[in-house]
Short mmCIF file of C-alpha atoms in Angstrom, two decimals:
data_model
loop_
_atom_site.label_atom_id
_atom_site.label_comp_id
_atom_site.label_asym_id
_atom_site.label_seq_id
_atom_site.Cartn_x
_atom_site.Cartn_y
_atom_site.Cartn_z
CA MET A 1 -21.22 10.53 17.76
CA ALA A 2 -21.68 13.78 20.08
CA ALA A 3 -20.96 17.37 19.12
CA ALA A 4 -17.81 16.37 21.90
CA CYS A 5 -16.11 14.35 19.22
CA ALA A 6 -16.71 16.58 15.70
CA GLY A 7 -13.89 18.64 17.01
CA MET A 8 -11.74 15.29 15.74
CA GLU A 9 -13.79 14.56 12.69
CA PRO A 10 -12.33 17.13 9.30
CA ALA A 11 -14.14 20.31 8.70
CA ALA A 12 -14.08 19.90 4.97
CA ALA A 13 -15.51 16.05 4.34
CA ALA A 14 -15.83 15.59 0.77
CA PRO A 15 -18.62 13.43 0.09
CA PRO A 16 -21.92 14.32 2.72
CA SER A 17 -22.25 11.19 4.56
CA PRO A 18 -24.42 9.82 7.41
CA SER A 19 -22.16 10.21 10.37
CA ALA A 20 -22.92 6.13 11.34
CA PRO A 21 -19.61 4.05 9.55
CA THR A 22 -21.30 1.83 6.37
CA ALA A 23 -20.02 -1.66 5.83
CA PRO A 24 -19.07 -2.49 1.97
CA SER A 25 -21.39 -5.61 1.64
CA PRO A 26 -25.14 -4.50 1.63
CA PRO A 27 -25.72 -3.19 -1.75
CA SER A 28 -27.27 0.73 -2.66
CA PRO A 29 -28.26 2.46 -5.42
CA SER A 30 -24.31 3.03 -6.23
CA SER A 31 -22.56 0.31 -6.61
CA SER A 32 -25.47 -1.16 -9.11
CA SER A 33 -24.75 0.49 -11.38
CA SER A 34 -20.93 -0.66 -11.13
CA PRO A 35 -20.79 -4.21 -12.01
CA SER A 36 -17.23 -5.07 -11.14
CA SER A 37 -17.54 -3.81 -7.61
CA PRO A 38 -19.94 -4.27 -5.08
CA SER A 39 -18.37 -1.44 -2.94
CA PRO A 40 -17.21 2.28 -2.60
CA PRO A 41 -14.16 2.57 -4.50
CA ALA A 42 -11.36 0.82 -1.84
CA ALA A 43 -7.92 1.56 -0.84
CA PRO A 44 -5.53 -0.34 -2.27
CA GLY A 45 -5.75 -4.55 -1.57
CA SER A 46 -9.16 -3.52 1.71
CA ALA A 47 -11.00 -5.21 -1.50
CA GLU A 48 -9.43 -8.61 0.13
CA LEU A 49 -9.24 -8.03 3.53
CA VAL A 50 -13.71 -7.34 3.50
CA CYS A 51 -15.48 -10.59 3.91
CA ALA A 52 -19.38 -10.99 1.86
CA GLN A 53 -20.07 -9.61 5.61
CA GLY A 54 -18.49 -7.03 5.67
CA ARG A 55 -15.85 -8.69 7.92
CA ASN A 56 -12.54 -8.95 8.76
CA LEU A 57 -11.13 -11.69 6.60
CA LYS A 58 -7.25 -11.55 8.82
CA ALA A 59 -5.84 -11.22 11.14
CA VAL A 60 -3.97 -7.43 11.93
CA LEU A 61 -1.81 -6.40 13.12
CA CYS A 62 0.80 -4.40 14.50
CA GLN A 63 3.05 -2.44 11.34
CA ARG A 64 6.23 -2.42 13.83
CA CYS A 65 6.05 -5.20 15.54
CA GLY A 66 3.45 -7.51 14.72
CA SER A 67 1.84 -8.50 17.69
CA ARG A 68 -1.60 -9.52 16.54
CA VAL A 69 -4.40 -7.12 17.76
CA LEU A 70 -7.64 -8.39 16.24
CA LEU A 71 -8.15 -12.01 15.00
CA PRO A 72 -10.46 -12.07 12.14
CA GLY A 73 -13.82 -12.25 12.44
CA ALA A 74 -14.07 -9.78 15.37
CA ALA A 75 -14.61 -5.67 13.15
CA THR A 76 -16.74 -4.20 10.48
CA PHE A 77 -15.67 -2.52 7.61
CA ALA A 78 -16.45 1.47 7.51
CA ARG A 79 -16.23 4.22 5.67
CA ARG A 80 -15.60 7.80 8.23
CA GLU A 81 -12.81 10.03 7.91
CA LEU A 82 -10.66 10.78 10.72
CA LEU A 83 -7.88 13.07 11.74
CA LEU A 84 -5.31 11.01 13.53
CA PRO A 85 -1.92 12.61 14.90
CA ALA A 86 1.08 11.43 12.98
CA MET A 87 2.95 8.42 13.87
CA ARG A 88 6.17 9.92 14.26
CA LYS A 89 8.62 9.63 16.89
CA LYS A 90 7.48 11.95 20.16
CA ALA A 91 10.71 14.70 19.58
CA VAL A 92 9.21 14.86 15.34
CA ALA A 93 5.46 14.67 16.70
CA ALA A 94 6.44 17.96 18.53
CA ALA A 95 7.82 19.85 16.15
CA ALA A 96 4.84 19.31 13.57
CA ASN A 97 1.48 19.44 15.42
CA GLY A 98 0.39 18.46 12.20
CA GLY A 99 -1.61 14.34 11.15
CA ASP A 100 -3.87 12.77 8.93
CA VAL A 101 -7.16 12.46 7.87
CA VAL A 102 -7.78 8.99 7.45
CA ARG A 103 -10.66 6.99 5.89
CA GLU A 104 -11.02 3.24 5.60
CA HIS A 105 -11.68 1.60 9.57
CA TRP A 106 -11.73 -1.76 11.62
CA LEU A 107 -15.04 -1.68 13.72
CA VAL A 108 -14.57 -3.04 17.33
CA ARG A 109 -18.17 -2.83 19.04
CA ASP A 110 -17.01 -4.43 22.33
CA MET A 111 -13.38 -3.45 23.22
CA PHE A 112 -12.78 -7.15 24.64
CA SER A 113 -12.51 -8.85 21.00
CA PHE A 114 -9.02 -7.13 21.03
CA GLU A 115 -6.16 -9.14 21.18
CA ASN A 116 -3.70 -6.18 22.43
CA VAL A 117 -4.38 -3.27 21.44
CA GLY A 118 -3.11 0.04 24.63
CA PHE A 119 -5.50 2.77 25.26
CA THR A 120 -3.87 6.94 26.10
CA ARG A 121 -4.87 9.08 28.32
CA ASP A 122 -8.09 10.86 27.27
CA VAL A 123 -7.37 13.49 25.16
CA GLY A 124 -9.85 16.26 25.62
CA ASN A 125 -12.95 13.54 24.41
CA VAL A 126 -11.12 10.81 22.76
CA LYS A 127 -8.51 8.00 24.03
CA PHE A 128 -6.17 7.06 20.66
CA LEU A 129 -5.64 3.39 20.48
CA VAL A 130 -1.21 2.54 19.74
CA CYS A 131 -0.39 -1.37 20.40
CA ALA A 132 -0.14 -2.38 23.72
CA ASP A 133 3.52 -4.25 22.40
CA CYS A 134 5.61 -1.35 21.47
CA GLU A 135 3.88 1.43 21.90
CA ALA A 136 3.41 2.25 18.12
CA GLY A 137 0.48 4.40 17.55
CA PRO A 138 -2.05 5.85 17.38
CA ILE A 139 -2.87 2.77 15.10
CA GLY A 140 -6.54 3.84 16.00
CA TRP A 141 -9.17 6.01 18.13
CA HIS A 142 -12.08 6.21 19.99
CA CYS A 143 -14.66 8.68 21.60
CA LEU A 144 -15.73 8.86 25.29
CA ASP A 145 -18.99 9.66 24.59
CA ASP A 146 -20.39 6.26 22.26
CA LYS A 147 -18.72 3.06 24.27
CA ASP A 148 -19.30 1.32 20.95
CA SER A 149 -16.70 1.87 18.14
CA PHE A 150 -13.33 1.64 18.28
CA TYR A 151 -12.38 2.50 14.79
CA VAL A 152 -8.70 0.68 14.32
CA ALA A 153 -7.42 2.30 10.10
CA LEU A 154 -6.11 -0.05 7.95
CA GLU A 155 -3.25 1.99 6.45
CA ARG A 156 -1.68 2.07 9.96
CA VAL A 157 -1.55 -1.66 10.08
CA ALA A 158 -0.74 -4.93 9.36
CA HIS A 159 -2.55 -7.74 8.32
CA GLU A 160 -1.89 -11.80 8.11
#
């Protein structure tokens, strides 16, 4: 990833990890020590969302309006710490400059895989992903330097 998008990642990352996202399904040396968990600890409920190949088992929906963002199997699970602006109303967001660090994402490699997503105007070298129907968001992140990586935060969407 280019250095221009590095500013969107939190300065203090917990454990060091490679810059490329990792899928939970391939076995790693650390996962063999825990027979009940094939991947690193996940957020509650994320295990039932990922198939053995690391793809989404369920459709991804907007939390607010229920609009379908991704079909099952359209994205790969990835862990990466990214800073997204908080999902608040405009007046509240203007008063609070903070954001949320999100760690679990659906990684989409082709923008045409989305069923329904909108993009904000450029914010530096980044576009944020929003629901195209109700404009709730940001639900994800896209760095303009990496044309093939679109991240949708698991905690910002619903699944069915």
